[in-house]
mmCIF file of C-alpha atoms and ligand atoms in Angstrom:
data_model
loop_
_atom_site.group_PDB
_atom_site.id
_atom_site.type_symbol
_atom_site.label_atom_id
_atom_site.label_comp_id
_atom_site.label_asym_id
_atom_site.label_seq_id
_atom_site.Cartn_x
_atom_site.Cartn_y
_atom_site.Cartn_z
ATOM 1 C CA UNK A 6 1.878 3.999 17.545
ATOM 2 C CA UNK A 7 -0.840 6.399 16.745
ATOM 3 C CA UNK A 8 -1.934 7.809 13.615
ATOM 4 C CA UNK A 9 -0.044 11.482 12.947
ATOM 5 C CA UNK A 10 -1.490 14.593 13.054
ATOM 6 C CA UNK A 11 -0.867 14.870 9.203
ATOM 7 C CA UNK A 12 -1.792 11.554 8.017
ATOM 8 C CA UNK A 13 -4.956 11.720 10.301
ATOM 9 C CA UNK A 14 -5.799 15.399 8.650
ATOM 10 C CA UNK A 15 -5.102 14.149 4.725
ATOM 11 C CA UNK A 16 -7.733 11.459 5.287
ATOM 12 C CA UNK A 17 -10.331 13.640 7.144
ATOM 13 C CA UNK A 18 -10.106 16.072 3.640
ATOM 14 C CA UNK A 19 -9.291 13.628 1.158
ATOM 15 C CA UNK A 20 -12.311 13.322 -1.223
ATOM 16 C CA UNK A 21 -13.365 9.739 -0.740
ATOM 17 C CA UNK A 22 -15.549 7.028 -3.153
ATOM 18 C CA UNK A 23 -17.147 4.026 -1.606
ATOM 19 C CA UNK A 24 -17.366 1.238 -3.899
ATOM 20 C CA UNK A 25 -18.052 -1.867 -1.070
ATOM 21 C CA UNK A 26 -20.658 -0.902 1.109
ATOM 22 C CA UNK A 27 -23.938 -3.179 1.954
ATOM 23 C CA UNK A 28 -26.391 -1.154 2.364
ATOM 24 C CA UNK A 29 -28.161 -3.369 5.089
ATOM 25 C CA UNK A 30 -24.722 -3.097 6.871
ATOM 26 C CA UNK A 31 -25.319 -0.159 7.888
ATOM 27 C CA UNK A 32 -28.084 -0.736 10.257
ATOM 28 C CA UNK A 33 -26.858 0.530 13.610
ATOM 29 C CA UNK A 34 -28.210 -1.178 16.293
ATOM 30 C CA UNK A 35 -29.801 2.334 17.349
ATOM 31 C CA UNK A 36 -32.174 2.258 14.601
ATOM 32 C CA UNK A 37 -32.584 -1.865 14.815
ATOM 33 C CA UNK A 38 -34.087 -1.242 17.931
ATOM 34 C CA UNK A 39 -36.532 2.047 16.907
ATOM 35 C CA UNK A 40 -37.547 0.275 13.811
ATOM 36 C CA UNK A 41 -38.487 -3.272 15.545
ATOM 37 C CA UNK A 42 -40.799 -0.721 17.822
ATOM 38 C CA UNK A 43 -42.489 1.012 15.024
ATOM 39 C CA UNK A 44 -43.076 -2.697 13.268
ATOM 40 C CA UNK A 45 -43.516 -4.087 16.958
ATOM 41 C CA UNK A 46 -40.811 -7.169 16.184
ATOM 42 C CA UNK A 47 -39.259 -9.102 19.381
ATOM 43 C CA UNK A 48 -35.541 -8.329 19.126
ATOM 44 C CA UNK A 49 -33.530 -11.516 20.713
ATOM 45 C CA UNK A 50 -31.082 -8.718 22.755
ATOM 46 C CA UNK A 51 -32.078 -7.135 25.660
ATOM 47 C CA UNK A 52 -30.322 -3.269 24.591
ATOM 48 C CA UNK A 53 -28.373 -2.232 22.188
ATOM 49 C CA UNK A 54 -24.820 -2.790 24.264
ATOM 50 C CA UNK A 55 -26.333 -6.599 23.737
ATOM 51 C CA UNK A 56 -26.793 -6.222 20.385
ATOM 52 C CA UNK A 57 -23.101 -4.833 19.888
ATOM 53 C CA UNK A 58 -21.995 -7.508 22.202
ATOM 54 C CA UNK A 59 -22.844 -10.297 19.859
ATOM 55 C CA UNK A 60 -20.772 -8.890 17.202
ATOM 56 C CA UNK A 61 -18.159 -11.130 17.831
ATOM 57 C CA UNK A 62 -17.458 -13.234 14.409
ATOM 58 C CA UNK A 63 -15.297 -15.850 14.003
ATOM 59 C CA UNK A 64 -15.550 -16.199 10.214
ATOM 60 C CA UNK A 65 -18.044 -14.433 7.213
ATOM 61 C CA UNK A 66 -20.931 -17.376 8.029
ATOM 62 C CA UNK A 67 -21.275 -16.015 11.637
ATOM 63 C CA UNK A 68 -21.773 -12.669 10.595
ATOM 64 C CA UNK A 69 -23.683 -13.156 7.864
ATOM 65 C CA UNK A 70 -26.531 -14.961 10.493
ATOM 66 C CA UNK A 71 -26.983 -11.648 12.584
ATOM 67 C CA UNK A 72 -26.940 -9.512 9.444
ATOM 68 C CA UNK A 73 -29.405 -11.198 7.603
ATOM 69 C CA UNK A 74 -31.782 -11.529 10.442
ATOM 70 C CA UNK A 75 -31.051 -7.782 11.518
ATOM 71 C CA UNK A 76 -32.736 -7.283 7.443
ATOM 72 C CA UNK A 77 -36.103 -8.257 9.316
ATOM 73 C CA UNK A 78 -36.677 -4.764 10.779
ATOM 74 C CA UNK A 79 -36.753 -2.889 7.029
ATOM 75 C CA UNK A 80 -40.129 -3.045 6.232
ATOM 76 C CA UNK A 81 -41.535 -0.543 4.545
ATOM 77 C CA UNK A 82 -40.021 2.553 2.068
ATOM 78 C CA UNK A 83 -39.685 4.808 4.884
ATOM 79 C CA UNK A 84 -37.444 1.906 6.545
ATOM 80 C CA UNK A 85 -35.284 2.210 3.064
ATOM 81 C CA UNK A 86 -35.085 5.579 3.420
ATOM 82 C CA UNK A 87 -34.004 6.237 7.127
ATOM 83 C CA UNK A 88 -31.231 3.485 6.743
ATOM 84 C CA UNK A 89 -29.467 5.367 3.613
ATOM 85 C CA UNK A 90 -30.082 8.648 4.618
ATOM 86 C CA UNK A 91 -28.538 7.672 8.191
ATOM 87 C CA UNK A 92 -25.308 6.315 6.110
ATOM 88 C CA UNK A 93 -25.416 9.534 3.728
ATOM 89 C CA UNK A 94 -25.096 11.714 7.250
ATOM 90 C CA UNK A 95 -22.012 9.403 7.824
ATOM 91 C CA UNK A 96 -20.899 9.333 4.795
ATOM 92 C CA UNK A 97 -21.028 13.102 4.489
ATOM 93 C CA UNK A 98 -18.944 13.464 7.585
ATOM 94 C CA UNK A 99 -16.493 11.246 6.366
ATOM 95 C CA UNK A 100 -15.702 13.093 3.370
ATOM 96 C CA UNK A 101 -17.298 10.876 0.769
ATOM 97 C CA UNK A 102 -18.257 12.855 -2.459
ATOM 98 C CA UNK A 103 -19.493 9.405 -4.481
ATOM 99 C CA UNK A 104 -21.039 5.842 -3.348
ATOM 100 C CA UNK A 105 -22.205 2.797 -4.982
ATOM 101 C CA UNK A 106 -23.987 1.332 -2.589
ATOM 102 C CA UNK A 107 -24.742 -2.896 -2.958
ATOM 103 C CA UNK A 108 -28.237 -3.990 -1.768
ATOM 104 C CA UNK A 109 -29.186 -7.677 -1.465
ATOM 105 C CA UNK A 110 -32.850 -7.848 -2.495
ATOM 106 C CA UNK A 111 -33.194 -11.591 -2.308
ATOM 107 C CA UNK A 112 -33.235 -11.204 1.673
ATOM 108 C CA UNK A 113 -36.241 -8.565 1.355
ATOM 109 C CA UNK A 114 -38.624 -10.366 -1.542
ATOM 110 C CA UNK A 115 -37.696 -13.547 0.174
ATOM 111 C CA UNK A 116 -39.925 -11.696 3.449
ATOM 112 C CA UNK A 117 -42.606 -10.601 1.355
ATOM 113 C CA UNK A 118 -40.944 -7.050 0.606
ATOM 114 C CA UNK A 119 -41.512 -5.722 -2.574
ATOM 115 C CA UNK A 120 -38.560 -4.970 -5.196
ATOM 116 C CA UNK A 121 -40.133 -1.655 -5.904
ATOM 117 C CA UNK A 122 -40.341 -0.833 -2.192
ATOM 118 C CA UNK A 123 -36.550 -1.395 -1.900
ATOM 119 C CA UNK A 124 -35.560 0.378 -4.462
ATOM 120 C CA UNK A 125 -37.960 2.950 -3.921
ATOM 121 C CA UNK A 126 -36.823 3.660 -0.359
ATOM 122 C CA UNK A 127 -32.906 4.074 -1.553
ATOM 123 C CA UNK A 128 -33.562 6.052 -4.682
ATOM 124 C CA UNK A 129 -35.333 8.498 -2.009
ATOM 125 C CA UNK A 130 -32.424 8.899 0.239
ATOM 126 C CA UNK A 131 -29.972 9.108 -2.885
ATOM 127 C CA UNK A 132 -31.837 12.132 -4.627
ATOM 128 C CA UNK A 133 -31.771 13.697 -1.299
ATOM 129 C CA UNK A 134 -28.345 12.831 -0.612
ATOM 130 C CA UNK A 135 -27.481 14.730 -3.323
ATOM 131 C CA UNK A 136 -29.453 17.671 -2.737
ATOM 132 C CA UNK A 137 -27.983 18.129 0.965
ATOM 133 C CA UNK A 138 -24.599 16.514 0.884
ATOM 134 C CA UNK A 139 -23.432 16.938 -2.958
ATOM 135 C CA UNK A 140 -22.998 13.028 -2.610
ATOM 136 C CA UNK A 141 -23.821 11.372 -5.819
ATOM 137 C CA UNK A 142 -24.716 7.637 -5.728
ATOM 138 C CA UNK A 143 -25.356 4.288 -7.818
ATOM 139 C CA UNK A 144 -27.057 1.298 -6.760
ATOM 140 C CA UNK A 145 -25.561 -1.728 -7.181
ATOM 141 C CA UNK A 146 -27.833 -5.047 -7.093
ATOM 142 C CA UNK A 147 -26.434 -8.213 -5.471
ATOM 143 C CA UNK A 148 -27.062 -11.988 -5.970
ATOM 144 C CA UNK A 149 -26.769 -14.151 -2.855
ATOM 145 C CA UNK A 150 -24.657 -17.065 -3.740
ATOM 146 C CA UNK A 151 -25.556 -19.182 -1.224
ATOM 147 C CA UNK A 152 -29.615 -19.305 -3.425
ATOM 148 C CA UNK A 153 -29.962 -21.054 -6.751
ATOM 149 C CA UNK A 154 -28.773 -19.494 -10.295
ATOM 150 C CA UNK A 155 -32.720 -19.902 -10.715
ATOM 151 C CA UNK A 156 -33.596 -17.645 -7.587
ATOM 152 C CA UNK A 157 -30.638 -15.295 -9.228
ATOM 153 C CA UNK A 158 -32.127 -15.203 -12.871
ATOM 154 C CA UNK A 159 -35.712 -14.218 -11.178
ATOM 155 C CA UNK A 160 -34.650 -11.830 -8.908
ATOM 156 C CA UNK A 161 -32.642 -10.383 -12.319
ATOM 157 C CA UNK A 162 -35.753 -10.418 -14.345
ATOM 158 C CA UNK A 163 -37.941 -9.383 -11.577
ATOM 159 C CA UNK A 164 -35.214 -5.904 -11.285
ATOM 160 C CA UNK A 165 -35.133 -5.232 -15.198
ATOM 161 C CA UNK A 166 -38.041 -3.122 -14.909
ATOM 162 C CA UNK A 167 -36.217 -1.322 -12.807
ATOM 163 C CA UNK A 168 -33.450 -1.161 -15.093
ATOM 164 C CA UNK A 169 -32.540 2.674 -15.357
ATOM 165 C CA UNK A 170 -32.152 2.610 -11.265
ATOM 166 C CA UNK A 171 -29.142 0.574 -11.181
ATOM 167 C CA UNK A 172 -25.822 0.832 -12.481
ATOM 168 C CA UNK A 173 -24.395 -2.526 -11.884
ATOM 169 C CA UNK A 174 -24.843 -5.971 -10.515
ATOM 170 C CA UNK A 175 -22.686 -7.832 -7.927
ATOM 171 C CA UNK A 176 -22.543 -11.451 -6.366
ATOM 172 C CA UNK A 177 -22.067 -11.061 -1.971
ATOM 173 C CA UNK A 178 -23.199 -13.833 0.730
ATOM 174 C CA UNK A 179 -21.336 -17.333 1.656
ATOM 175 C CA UNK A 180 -18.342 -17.559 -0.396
ATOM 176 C CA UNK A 181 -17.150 -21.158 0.111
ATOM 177 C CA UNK A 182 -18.851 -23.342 -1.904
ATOM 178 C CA UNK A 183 -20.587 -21.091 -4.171
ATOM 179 C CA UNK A 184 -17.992 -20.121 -6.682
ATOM 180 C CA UNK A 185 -18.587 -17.552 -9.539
ATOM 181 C CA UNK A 186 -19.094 -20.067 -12.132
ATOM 182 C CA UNK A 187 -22.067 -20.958 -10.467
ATOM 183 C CA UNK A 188 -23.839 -17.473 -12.194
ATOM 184 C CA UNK A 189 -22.624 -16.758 -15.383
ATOM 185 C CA UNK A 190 -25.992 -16.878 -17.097
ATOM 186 C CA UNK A 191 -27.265 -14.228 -14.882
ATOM 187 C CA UNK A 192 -24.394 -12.556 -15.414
ATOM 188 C CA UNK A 193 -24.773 -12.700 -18.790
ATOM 189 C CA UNK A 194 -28.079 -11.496 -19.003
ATOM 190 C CA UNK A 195 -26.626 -8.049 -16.742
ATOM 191 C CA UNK A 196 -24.286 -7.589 -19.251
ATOM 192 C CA UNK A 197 -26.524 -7.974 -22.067
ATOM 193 C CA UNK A 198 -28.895 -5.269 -20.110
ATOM 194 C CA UNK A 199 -25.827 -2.963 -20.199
ATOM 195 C CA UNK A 200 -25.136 -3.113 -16.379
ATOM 196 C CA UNK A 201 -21.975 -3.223 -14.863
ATOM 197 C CA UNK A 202 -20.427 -6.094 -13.302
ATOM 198 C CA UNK A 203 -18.901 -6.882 -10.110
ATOM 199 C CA UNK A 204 -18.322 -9.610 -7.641
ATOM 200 C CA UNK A 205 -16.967 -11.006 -4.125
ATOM 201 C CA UNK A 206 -14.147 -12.953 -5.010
ATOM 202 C CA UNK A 207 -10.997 -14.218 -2.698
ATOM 203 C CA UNK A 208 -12.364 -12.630 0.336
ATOM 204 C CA UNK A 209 -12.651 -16.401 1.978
ATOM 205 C CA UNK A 210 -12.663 -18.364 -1.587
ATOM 206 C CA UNK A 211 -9.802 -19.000 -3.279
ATOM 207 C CA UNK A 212 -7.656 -17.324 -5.587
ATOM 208 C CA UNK A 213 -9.286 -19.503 -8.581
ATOM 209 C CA UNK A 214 -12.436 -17.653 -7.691
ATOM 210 C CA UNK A 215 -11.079 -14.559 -8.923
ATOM 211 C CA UNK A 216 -10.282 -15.563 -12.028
ATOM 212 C CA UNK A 217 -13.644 -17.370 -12.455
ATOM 213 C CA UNK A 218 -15.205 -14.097 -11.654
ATOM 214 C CA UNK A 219 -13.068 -12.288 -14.066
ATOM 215 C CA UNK A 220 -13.381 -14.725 -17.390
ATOM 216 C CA UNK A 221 -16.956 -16.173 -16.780
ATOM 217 C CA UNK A 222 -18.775 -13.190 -15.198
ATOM 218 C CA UNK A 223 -16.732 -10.303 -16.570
ATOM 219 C CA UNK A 224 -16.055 -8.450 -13.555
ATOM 220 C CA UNK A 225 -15.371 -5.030 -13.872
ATOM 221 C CA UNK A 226 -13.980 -4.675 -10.161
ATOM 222 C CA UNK A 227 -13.658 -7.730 -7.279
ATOM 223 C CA UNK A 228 -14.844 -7.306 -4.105
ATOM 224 C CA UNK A 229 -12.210 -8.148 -1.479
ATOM 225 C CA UNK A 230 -9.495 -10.005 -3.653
ATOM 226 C CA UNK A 231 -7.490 -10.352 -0.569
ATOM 227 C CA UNK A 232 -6.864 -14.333 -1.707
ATOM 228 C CA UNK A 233 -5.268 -13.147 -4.810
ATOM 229 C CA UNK A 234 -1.546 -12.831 -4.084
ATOM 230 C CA UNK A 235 -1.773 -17.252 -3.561
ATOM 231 C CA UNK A 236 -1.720 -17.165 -7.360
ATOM 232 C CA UNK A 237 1.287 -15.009 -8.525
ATOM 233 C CA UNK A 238 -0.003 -15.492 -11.943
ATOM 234 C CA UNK A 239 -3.257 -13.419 -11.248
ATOM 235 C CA UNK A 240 -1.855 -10.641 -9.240
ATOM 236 C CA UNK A 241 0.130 -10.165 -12.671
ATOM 237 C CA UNK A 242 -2.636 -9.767 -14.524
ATOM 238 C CA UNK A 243 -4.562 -7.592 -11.661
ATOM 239 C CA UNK A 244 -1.803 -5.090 -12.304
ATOM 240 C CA UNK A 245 -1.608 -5.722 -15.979
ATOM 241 C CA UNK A 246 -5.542 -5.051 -16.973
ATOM 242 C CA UNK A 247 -5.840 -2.751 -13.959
ATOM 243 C CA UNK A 248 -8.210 -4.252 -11.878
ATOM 244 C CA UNK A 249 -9.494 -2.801 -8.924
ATOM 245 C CA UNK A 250 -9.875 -4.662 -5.439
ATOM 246 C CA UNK A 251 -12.181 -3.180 -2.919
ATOM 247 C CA UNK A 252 -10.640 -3.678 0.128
ATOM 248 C CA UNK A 253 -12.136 -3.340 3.810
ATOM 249 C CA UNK A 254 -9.451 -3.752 6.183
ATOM 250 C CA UNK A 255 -11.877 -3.662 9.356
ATOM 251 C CA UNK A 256 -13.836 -6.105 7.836
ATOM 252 C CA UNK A 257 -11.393 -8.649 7.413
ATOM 253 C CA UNK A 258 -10.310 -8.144 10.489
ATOM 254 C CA UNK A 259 -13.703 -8.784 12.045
ATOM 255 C CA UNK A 260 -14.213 -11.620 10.161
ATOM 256 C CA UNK A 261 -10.367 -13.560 10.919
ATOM 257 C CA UNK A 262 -9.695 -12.596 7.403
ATOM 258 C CA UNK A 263 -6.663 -11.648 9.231
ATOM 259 C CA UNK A 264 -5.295 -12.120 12.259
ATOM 260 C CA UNK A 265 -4.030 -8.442 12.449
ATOM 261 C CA UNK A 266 -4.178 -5.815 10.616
ATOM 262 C CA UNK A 267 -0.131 -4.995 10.147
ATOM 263 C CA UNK A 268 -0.734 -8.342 8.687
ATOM 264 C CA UNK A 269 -2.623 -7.442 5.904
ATOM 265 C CA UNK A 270 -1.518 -7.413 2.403
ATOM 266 C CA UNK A 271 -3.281 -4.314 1.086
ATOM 267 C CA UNK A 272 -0.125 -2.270 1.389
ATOM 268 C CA UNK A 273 2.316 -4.903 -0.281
ATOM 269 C CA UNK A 274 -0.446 -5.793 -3.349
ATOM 270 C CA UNK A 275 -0.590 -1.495 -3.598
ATOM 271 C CA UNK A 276 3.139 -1.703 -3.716
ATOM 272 C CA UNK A 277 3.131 -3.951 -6.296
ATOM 273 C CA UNK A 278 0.687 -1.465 -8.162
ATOM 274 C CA UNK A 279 -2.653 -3.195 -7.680
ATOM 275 C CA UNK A 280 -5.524 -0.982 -7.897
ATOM 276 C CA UNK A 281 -6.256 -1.422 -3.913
ATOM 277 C CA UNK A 282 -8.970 0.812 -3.128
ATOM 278 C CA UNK A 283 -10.438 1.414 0.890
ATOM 279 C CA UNK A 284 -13.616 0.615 1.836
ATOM 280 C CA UNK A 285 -16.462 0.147 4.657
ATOM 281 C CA UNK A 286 -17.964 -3.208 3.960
ATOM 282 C CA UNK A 287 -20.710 -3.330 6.870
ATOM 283 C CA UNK A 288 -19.424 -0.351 8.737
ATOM 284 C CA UNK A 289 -22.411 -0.781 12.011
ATOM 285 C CA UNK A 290 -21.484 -4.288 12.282
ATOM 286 C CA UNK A 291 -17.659 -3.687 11.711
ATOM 287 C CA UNK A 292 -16.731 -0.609 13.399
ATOM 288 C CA UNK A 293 -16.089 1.527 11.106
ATOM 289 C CA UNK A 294 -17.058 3.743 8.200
ATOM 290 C CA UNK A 295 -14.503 4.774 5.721
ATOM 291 C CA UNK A 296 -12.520 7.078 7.059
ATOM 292 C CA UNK A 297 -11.683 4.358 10.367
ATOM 293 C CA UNK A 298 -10.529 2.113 7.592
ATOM 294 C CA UNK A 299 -8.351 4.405 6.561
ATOM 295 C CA UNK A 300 -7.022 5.106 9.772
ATOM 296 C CA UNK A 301 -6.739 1.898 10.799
ATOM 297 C CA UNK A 302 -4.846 0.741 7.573
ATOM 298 C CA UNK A 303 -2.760 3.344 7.163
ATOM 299 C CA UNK A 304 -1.721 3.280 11.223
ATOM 300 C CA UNK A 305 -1.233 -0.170 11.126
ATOM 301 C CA UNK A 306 0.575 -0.736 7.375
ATOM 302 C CA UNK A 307 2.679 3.064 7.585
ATOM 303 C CA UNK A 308 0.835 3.838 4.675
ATOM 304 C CA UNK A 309 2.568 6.799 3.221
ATOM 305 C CA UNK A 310 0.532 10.326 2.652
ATOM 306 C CA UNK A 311 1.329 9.566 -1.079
ATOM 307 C CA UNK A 312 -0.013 5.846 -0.895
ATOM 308 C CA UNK A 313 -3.066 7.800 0.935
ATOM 309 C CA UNK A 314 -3.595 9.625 -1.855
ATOM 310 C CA UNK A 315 -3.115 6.990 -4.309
ATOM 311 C CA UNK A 316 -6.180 4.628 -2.402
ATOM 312 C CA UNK A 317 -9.003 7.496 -3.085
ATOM 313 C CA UNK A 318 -7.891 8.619 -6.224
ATOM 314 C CA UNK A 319 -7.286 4.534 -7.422
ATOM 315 C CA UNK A 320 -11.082 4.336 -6.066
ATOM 316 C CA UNK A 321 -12.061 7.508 -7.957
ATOM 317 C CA UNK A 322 -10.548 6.292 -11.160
ATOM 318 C CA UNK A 323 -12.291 2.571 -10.420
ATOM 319 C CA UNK A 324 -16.142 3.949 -9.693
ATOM 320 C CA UNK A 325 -18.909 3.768 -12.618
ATOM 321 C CA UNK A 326 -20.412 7.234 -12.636
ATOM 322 C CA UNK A 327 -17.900 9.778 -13.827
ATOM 323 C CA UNK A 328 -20.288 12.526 -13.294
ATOM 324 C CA UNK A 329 -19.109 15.518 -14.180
ATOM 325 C CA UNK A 330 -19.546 16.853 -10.348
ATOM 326 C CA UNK A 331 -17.643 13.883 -9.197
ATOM 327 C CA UNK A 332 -15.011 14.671 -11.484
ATOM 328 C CA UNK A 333 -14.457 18.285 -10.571
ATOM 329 C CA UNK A 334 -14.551 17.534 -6.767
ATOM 330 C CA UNK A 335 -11.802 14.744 -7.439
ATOM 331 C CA UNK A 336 -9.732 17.118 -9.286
ATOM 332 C CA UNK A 337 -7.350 17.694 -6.881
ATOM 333 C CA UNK A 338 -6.077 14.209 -6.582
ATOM 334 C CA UNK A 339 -4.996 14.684 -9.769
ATOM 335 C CA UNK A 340 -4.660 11.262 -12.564
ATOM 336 C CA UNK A 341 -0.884 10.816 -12.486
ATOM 337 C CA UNK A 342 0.685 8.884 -9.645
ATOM 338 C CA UNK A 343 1.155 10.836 -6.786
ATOM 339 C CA UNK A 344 4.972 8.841 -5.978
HETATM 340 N N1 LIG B 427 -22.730 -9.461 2.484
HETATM 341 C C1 LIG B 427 -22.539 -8.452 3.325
HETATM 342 N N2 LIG B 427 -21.237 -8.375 3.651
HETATM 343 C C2 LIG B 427 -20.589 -9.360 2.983
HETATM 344 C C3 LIG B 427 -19.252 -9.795 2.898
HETATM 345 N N3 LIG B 427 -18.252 -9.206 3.572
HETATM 346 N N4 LIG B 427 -18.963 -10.851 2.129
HETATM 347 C C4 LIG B 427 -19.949 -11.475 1.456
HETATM 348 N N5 LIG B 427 -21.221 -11.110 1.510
HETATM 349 C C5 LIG B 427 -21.548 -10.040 2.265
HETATM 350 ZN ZN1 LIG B 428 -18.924 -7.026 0.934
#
């Protein structure tokens, strides 16, 4: 059955934070297309309907091809800059007043691409984002899991200069095989450099992923978590230490996560008084920005308007930036639990 008028209106104006969003995700295959032009890069798709066409994924690997070759068309700071500021306009529309947006650097120095010009380009569209939306931002630096601890402690030293444009650290790419344990020297060294932590964990790992991520790497927040409820031990202690899951419904459904998405256990592990918080993922290659995951979780789970409620202002309480702005504009969702 479709979404209500009233549930459908509280998520339009509820004041959202998006704490799981790539960055490079957001590439719509609009702007793949103008920037292979300007660079004057062979696309393998004949149109964008082709392009959209191929977005059929049958687990996070298959995905993860496309996206990282779809990387190949940001080139230059002006590149950086269109793709945020194209998300901010979304973002803006969708009623998002704060974003800490993850950025995978290793698939940009690996093509020659400077740190600085990565960076650069984003910090661009952020300042501006602020100025025209009232959005405030963080960037968030990722480690590919599927590269070396080595490539991971270079691409950390090679970002400390950079230090005071970041606000955390976070550990994305092929799951299976690369568990958390793998990085806990680099994640060391983040901590030590006073950045916050955060990782993908139980998205297509295991549940003993998420408890590597939280003892060896300190994680602040896990990325997915959707794994978690195999070990009725950790969801315990998710609930006990408050400990906030980011969790894209459209994603895992995209990715056979889940088979469907009234099969998803966002609402029961919310229930159970996880910190479940809603987020995009790779919105262009997912189908939706926030506010369709939203939708689509609360139309397929029944989510109640005070469960609604209780997502954003679980995601407001779980961000890194407290700014005083961000603060005042989340007001209204009030800190006591909205049951
Ligand atoms: N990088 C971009 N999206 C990702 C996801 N859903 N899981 C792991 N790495 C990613
Ligand atoms: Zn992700």
């Amino acid at each position: 059955m479709a979404l209500d008028a009233a549930r459908t209106r509280l998520i339009r104006l509820l004041p959202k934070v998006e704490l799981h969003l790539h960055i490079e995700g957001t590439l719509e295959p609009e702007m793949m297309f103008s920037l292979a032009a300007k660079h004057g890069i062979a696309l393998p798709y004949a149109s964008v309907e082709a392009v959209r066409a191929a977005y059929a994924f049958h687990d996070l690997q298959s995905f993860l091809d496309l996206y990282y070759a779809g990387c190949d068309v940001l080139r230059d700071r002006s590149d950086f800059y269109a793709l945020a500021m194209a998300y901010f306009a979304r973002a803006h529309a969708d009623g998002v007043v704060h974003a800490e947006l993850f950025f995978d650097p290793q698939s940009h120095t690996a093509r020659g691409i400077e740190l600085g010009v990565v960076i650069g380009g984003l910090r661009d569209a952020m300042g501006d984002a602020e100025r025209r939306y009232g959005i405030t931002s963080g960037l968030i630096l990722c480690f590919l899991r599927h590269l070396s601890e080595e490539d991971a402690l270079a691409t950390l030293a090679a970002a400390l200069p950079f230090r005071s444009e970041l606000v955390g650290v976070g550990l994305d790419s092929g799951e299976r095989g690369n568990p958390p344990s793998k990085f806990t020297r680099v994640f060391a060294e983040a901590r030590a450099a006073g950045l916050h932590l955060v990782a993908h964990a139980g998205e297509e790992g295991p549940a003993a992923y998420i408890t590597e991520a939280l003892d060896l790497l300190h994680a602040e927040r896990i990325d997915h978590g959707v794994r978690c409820d195999e070990d009725p031990a950790l969801v315990d202690r998710l609930v006990r230490e408050n400990i906030a899951l980011t969790v894209c419904p459209l994603s895992n459904l995209k990715l056979c996560v889940v088979k469907d998405l009234r099969d998803h256990n966002l609402a029961r592990l919310l229930r159970r008084g996880v910190a479940i918080t809603l987020h995009s993922d790779d919105p262009a290659y997912f189908g939706g920005y926030i506010g369709e995951n939203y939708r689509a979780a609360a139309e397929a789970l029944d989510l109640t308007a005070a469960e609604l409620i209780q997502l954003a202002a679980n995601a407001a309480r779980a961000s890194f930036l407290p700014l005083p702005g961000t603060v005042s504009k989340l007001s209204s969702l009030g800190t006591t639990d909205p049951q």
